[in-house]
Coordinates of C-alpha atoms in Angstrom, one line a residue:
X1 CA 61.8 146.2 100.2
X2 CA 59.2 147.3 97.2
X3 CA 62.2 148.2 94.7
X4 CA 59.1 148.8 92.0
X5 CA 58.0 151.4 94.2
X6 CA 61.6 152.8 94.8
X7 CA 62.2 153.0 91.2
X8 CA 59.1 155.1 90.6
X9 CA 59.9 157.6 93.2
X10 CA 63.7 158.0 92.3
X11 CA 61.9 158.4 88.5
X12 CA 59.9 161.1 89.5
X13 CA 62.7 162.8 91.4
X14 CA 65.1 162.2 88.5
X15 CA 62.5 164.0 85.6
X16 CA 61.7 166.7 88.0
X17 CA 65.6 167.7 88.5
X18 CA 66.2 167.4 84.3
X19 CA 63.6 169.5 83.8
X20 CA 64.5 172.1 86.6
X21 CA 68.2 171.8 84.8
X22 CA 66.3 172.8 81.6
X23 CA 64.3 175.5 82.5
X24 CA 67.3 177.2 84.3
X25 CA 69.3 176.6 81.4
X26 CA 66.7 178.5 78.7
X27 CA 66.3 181.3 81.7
X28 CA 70.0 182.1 81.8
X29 CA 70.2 182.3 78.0
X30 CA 66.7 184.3 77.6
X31 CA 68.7 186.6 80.5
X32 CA 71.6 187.2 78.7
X33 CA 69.8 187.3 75.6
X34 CA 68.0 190.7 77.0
X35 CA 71.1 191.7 79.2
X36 CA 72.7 192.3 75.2
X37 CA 69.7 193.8 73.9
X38 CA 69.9 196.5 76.4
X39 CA 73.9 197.3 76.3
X40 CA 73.3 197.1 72.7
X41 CA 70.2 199.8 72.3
X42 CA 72.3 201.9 75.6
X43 CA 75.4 202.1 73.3
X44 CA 73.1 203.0 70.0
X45 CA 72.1 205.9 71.7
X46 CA 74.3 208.3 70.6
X47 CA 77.4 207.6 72.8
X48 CA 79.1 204.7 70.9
X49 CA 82.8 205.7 71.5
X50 CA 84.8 202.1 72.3
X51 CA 86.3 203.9 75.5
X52 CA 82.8 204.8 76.8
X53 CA 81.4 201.6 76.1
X54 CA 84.2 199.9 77.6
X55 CA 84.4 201.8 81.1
X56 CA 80.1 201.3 80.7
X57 CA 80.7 197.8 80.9
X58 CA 83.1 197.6 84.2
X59 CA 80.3 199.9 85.9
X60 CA 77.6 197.5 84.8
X61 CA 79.6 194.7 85.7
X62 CA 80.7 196.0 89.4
X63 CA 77.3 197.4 89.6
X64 CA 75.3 193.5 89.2
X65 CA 78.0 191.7 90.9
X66 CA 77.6 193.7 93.9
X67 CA 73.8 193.6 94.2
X68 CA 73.5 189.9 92.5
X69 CA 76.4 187.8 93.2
X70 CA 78.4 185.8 90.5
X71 CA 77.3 185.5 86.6
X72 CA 77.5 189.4 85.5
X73 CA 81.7 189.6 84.8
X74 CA 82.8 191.8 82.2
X75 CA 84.0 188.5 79.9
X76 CA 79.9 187.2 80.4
X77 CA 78.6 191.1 79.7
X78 CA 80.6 191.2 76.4
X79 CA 79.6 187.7 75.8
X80 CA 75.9 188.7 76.6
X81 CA 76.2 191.9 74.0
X82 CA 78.0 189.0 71.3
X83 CA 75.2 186.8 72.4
X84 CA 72.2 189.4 71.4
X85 CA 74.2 190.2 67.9
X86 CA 74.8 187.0 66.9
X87 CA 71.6 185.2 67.3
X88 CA 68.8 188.0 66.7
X89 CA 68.2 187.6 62.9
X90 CA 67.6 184.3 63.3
X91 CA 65.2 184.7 66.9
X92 CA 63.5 187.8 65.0
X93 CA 63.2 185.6 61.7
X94 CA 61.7 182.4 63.9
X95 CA 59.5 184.9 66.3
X96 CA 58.4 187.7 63.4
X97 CA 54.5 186.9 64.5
X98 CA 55.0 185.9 67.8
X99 CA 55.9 188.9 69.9
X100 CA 55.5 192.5 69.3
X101 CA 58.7 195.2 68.6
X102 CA 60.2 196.3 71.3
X103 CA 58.6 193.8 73.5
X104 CA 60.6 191.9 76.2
X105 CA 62.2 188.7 75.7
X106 CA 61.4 187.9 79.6
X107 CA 57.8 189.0 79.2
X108 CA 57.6 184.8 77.3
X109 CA 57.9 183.9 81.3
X110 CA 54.6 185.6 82.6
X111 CA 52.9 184.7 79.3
X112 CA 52.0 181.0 79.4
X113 CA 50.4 181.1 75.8
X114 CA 53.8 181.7 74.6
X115 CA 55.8 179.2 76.6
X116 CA 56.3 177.1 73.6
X117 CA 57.8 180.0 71.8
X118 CA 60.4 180.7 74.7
X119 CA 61.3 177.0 74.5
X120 CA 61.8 177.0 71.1
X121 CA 64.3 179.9 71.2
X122 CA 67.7 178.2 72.4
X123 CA 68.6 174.6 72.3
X124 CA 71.2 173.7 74.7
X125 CA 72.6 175.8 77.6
X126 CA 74.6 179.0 78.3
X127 CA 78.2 177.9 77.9
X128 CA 77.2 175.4 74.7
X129 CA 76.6 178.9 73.7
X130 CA 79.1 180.6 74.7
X131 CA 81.1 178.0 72.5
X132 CA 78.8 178.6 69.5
X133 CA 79.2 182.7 69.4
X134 CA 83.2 181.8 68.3
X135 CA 82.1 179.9 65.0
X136 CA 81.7 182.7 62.7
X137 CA 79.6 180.7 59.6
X138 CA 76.2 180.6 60.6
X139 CA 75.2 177.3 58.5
X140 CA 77.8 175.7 60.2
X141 CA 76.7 177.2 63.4
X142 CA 73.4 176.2 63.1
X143 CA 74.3 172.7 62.6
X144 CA 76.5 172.7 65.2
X145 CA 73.4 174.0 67.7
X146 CA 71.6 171.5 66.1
X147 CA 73.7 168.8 67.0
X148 CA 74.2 169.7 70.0
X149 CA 70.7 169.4 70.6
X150 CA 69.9 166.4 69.1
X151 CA 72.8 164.3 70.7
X152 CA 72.9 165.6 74.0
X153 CA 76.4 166.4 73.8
X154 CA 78.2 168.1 76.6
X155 CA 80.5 171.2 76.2
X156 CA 83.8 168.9 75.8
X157 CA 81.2 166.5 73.0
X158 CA 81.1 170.6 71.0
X159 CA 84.5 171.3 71.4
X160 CA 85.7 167.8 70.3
X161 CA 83.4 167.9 67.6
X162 CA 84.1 171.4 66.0
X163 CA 87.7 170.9 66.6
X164 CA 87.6 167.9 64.1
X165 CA 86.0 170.1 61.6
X166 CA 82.3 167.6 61.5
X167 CA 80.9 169.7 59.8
X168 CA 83.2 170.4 56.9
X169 CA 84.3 166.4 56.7
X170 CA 80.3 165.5 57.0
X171 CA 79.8 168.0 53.8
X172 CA 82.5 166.8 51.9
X173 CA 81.0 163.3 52.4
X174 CA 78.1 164.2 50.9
X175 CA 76.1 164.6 47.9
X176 CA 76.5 168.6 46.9
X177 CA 72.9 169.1 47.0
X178 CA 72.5 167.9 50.4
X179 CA 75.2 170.2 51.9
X180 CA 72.8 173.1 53.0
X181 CA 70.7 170.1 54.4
X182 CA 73.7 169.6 57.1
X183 CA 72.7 173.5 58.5
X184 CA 68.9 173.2 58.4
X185 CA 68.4 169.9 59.8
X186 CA 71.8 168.4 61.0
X187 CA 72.6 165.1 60.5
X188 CA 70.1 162.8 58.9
X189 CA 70.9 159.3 58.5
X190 CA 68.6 158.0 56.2
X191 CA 70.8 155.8 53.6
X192 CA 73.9 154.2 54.3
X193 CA 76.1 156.8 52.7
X194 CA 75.3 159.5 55.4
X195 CA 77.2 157.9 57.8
X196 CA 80.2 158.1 56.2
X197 CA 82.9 161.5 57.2
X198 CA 85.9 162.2 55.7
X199 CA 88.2 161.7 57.0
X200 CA 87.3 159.6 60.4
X201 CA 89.0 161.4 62.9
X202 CA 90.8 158.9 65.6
X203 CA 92.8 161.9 67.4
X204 CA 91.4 160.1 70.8
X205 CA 93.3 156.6 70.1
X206 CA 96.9 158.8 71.2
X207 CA 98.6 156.7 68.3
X208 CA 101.6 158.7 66.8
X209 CA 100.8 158.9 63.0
X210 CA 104.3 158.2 62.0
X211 CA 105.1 155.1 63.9
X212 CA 104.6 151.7 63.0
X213 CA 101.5 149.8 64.1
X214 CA 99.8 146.5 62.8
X215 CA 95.8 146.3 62.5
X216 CA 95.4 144.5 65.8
X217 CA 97.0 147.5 67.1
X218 CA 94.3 150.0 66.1
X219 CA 91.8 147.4 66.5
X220 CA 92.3 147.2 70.1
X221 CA 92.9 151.2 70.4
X222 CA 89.5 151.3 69.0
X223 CA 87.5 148.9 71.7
X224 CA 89.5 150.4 74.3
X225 CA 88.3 153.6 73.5
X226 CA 84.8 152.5 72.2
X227 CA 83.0 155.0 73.7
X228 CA 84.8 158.0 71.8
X229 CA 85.0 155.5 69.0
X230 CA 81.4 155.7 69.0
X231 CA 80.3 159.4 69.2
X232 CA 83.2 159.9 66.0
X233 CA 81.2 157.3 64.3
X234 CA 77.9 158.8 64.8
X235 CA 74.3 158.3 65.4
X236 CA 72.2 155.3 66.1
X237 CA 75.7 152.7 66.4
X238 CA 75.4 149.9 69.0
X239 CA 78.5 147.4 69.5
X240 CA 78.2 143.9 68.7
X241 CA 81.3 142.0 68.5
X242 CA 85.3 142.2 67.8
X243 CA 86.7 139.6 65.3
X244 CA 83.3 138.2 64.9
X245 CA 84.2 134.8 63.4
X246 CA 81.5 133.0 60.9
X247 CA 82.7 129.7 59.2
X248 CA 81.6 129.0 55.5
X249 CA 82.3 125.6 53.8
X250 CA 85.1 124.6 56.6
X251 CA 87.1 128.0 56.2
X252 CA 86.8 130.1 59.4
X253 CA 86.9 134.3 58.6
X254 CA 86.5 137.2 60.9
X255 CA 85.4 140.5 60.9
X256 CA 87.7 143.4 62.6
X257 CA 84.1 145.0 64.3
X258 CA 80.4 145.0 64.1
X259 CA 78.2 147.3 64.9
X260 CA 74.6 147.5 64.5
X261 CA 72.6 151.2 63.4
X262 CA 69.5 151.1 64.7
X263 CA 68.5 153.7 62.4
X264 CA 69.4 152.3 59.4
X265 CA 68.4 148.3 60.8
X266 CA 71.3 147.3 59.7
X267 CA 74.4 145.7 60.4
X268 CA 77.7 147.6 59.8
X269 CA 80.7 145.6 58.9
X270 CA 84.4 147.0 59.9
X271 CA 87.6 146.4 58.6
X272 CA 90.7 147.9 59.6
X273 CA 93.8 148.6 56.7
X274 CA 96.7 149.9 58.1
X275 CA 98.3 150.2 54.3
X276 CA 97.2 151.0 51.0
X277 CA 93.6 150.1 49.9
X278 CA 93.8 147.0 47.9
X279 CA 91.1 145.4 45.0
X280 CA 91.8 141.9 47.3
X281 CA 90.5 144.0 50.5
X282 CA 87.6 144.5 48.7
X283 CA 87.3 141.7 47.5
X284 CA 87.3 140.1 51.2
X285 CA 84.6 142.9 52.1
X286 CA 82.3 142.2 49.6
X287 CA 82.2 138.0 51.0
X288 CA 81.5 139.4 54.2
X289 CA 78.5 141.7 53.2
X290 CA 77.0 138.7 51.2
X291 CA 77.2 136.4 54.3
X292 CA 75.7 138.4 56.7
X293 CA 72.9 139.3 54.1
X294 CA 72.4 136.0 53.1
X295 CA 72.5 134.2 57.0
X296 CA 72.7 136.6 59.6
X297 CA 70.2 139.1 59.1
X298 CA 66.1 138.9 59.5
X299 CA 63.8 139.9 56.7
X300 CA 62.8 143.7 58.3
X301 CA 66.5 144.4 58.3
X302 CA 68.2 146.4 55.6
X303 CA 71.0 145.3 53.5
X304 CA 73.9 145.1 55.4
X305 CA 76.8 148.0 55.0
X306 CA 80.4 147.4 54.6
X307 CA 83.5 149.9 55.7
X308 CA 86.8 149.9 55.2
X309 CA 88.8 152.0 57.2
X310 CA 92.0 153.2 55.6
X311 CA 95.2 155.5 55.6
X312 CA 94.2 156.5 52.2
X313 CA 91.5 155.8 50.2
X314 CA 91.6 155.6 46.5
X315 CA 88.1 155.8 44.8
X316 CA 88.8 154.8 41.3
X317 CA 89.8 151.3 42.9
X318 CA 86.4 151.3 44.9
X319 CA 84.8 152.2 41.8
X320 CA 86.4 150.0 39.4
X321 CA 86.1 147.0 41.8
X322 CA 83.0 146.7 42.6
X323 CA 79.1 147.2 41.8
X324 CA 77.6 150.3 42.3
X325 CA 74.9 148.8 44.8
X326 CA 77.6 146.8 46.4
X327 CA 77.0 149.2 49.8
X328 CA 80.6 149.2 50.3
X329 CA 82.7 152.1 51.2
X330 CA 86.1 153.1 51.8
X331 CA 86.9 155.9 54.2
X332 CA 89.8 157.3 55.6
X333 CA 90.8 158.1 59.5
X334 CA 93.2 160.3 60.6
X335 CA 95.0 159.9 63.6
X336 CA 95.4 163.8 64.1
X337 CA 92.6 166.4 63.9
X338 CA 92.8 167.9 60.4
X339 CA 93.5 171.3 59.2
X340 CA 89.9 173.5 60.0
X341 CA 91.4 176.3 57.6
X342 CA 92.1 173.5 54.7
X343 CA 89.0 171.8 55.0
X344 CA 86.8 174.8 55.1
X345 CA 88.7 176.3 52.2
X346 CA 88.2 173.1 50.2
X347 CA 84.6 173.2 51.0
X348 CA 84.3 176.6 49.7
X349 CA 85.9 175.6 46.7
X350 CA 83.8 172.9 46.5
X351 CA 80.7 174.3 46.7
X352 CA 81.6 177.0 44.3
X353 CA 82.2 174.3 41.6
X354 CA 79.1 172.9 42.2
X355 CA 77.1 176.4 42.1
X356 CA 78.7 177.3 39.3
X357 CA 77.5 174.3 37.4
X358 CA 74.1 174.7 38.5
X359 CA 74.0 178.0 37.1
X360 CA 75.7 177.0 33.7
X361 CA 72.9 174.3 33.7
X362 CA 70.0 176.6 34.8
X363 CA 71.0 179.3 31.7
X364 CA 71.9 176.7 28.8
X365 CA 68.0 175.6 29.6

């Protein structure tokens, strides 16, 4: 059998079905897209009363189901109108000099010069969308589409994700002058710091946060669920080893996980702390970081990163402990998805602070 040949076919046929799955993914959203725009502009004109509009919509929906089959319900209709609401600034902001006013959305399909335009209107499919139109912050929207994107995530990745509040525990992670970064561009992991969330969310792991586990409990939670463990963790992780052991002047010591980021080129060294953060734990972290800097990694590689994964962290230990360019961090996980309302209020609050500093700085100058 000529397998090589074999493979190339089944490549061909492979590419050819992702990208049909892609182009009838960006039709149905330019559809509904223009589906909105219409109910919208029929409603503007003059008879906007919520009964008319209402029994307008069953018509319409009867009407298309009838002549087209599935896909025109009223839920999909008044998503379709939510749709056209929600995303037109930005689609008129990104296409201002790229179609005329009052021109069709659909027209982008018999114009090839504009192809590139249609594809750079929506980003992941109808019911990633559909999901989207429920987050009512468009920065955190945005990054969310973004993400989406970028990670190939599936609808139950979004959910999953926006359930444990990313982008608020990503934000609060972070530097205050990178947070409108998060909305623009997503996640960018560029130093070792912008992998860090807070807290880790470890909802998946079905441990009870009140009972009584060791270490070796979570740790084996963890790899058993590595694949979660992995999308909570982030971009560019790859999994090396569990209790990786290294011996150093006859004294054997192991490391709870190891991954590797390939965007960073770095190793990144995990251990587990079921209780308190202590200086000694540190301590222990800070060996481990040396050795694999000094005899495990090549010279390309970046310094490698250490995390300590805690109930509670306590920074004033972290920061009293050790060197500012240790490139060791503490963060804590949570075995429950945290409070959306209380992180997003202490963002606010955050971000507040921080603007109102800026300004006091701006004026004394």
């Amino acid at each position: 059998m000529n397998h090589d040949f074999f493979d190339k076919v089944a490549f061909i046929i492979e590419k050819a079905r992702a990208y049909v799955g892609r182009t009838a993914d960006l039709t149905m959203c330019v559809t509904y897209f223009e589906v909105g725009r219409m109910i919208v502009e029929n409603e503007q004109r003059g008879k906007t009363r919520a009964k008319y509009g209402q029994e307008l919509l069953k018509e319409l929906s009867a009407y298309l189901t009838e002549r087209l089959g599935r896909g025109f319900s009223l839920t999909n209709l008044k998503n379709a109108k939510k749709f056209y609401l929600t995303y037109l600034p930005s689609i008129q902001q990104s296409l201002t000099a790229k179609f005329e006013k009052g021109q069709l959305l659909t027209d982008l399909f018999i114009k090839p010069q504009k192809s590139q335009s249609l594809t750079d209107l929506f980003k992941v499919s109808w019911t990633h969308y559909v999901v989207l139109m429920r987050i009512e912050n468009a920065e955190e929207r945005s990054f969310y589409e973004l993400e989406a994107a970028n990670n190939q995530w599936t609808v139950d990745d979004l959910k999953r994700q926006y359930g444990s509040s990313l982008y608020e525990r990503l934000a609060l992670s972070r530097d205050k002058n990178e947070v409108m970064r998060l909305a623009k561009e997503g996640q960018i992991i560029e130093k070792p710091r912008d992998m860090l969330k807070n807290p880790l969310v470890l909802e998946f792991l079905n441990m009870a946060e009140d009972s009584a586990y060791s270490e070796t409990d979570l740790e084996s939670a963890i790899i058993a669920k590595l694949q979660k463990f992995l999308l909570e963790l982030g971009k560019g992780f790859l999994f090396e080893a569990r209790q990786k052991r290294f011996s150093f002047e006859e004294k054997s010591f192991f490391v709870d996980i190891v991954f590797y980021n390939r965007l960073l080129q770095c190793y990144v060294l995990i251990d587990l702390k079921t209780s308190d953060l202590k200086h000694q734990d540190l301590g222990q972290m800070l060996m481990y970081v040396n050795y694999f800097d000094r005899y495990v990694k090549k010279e390309f590689e970046k310094p490698t990163v250490g995390i300590l994964l805690c109930r509670e962290k306590d920074d004033s230990i972290v920061e009293l402990t050790l060197p500012e360019d240790s490139n060791i961090y503490a963060s804590a996980y949570s075995l429950y998805l945290p409070d959306k309302n209380l992180l997003q209020q202490k963002l606010s609050e955050w971000i507040s602070e921080f603007e109102e500093t800026q300004s006091l700085l701006t004026t004394s100058y």
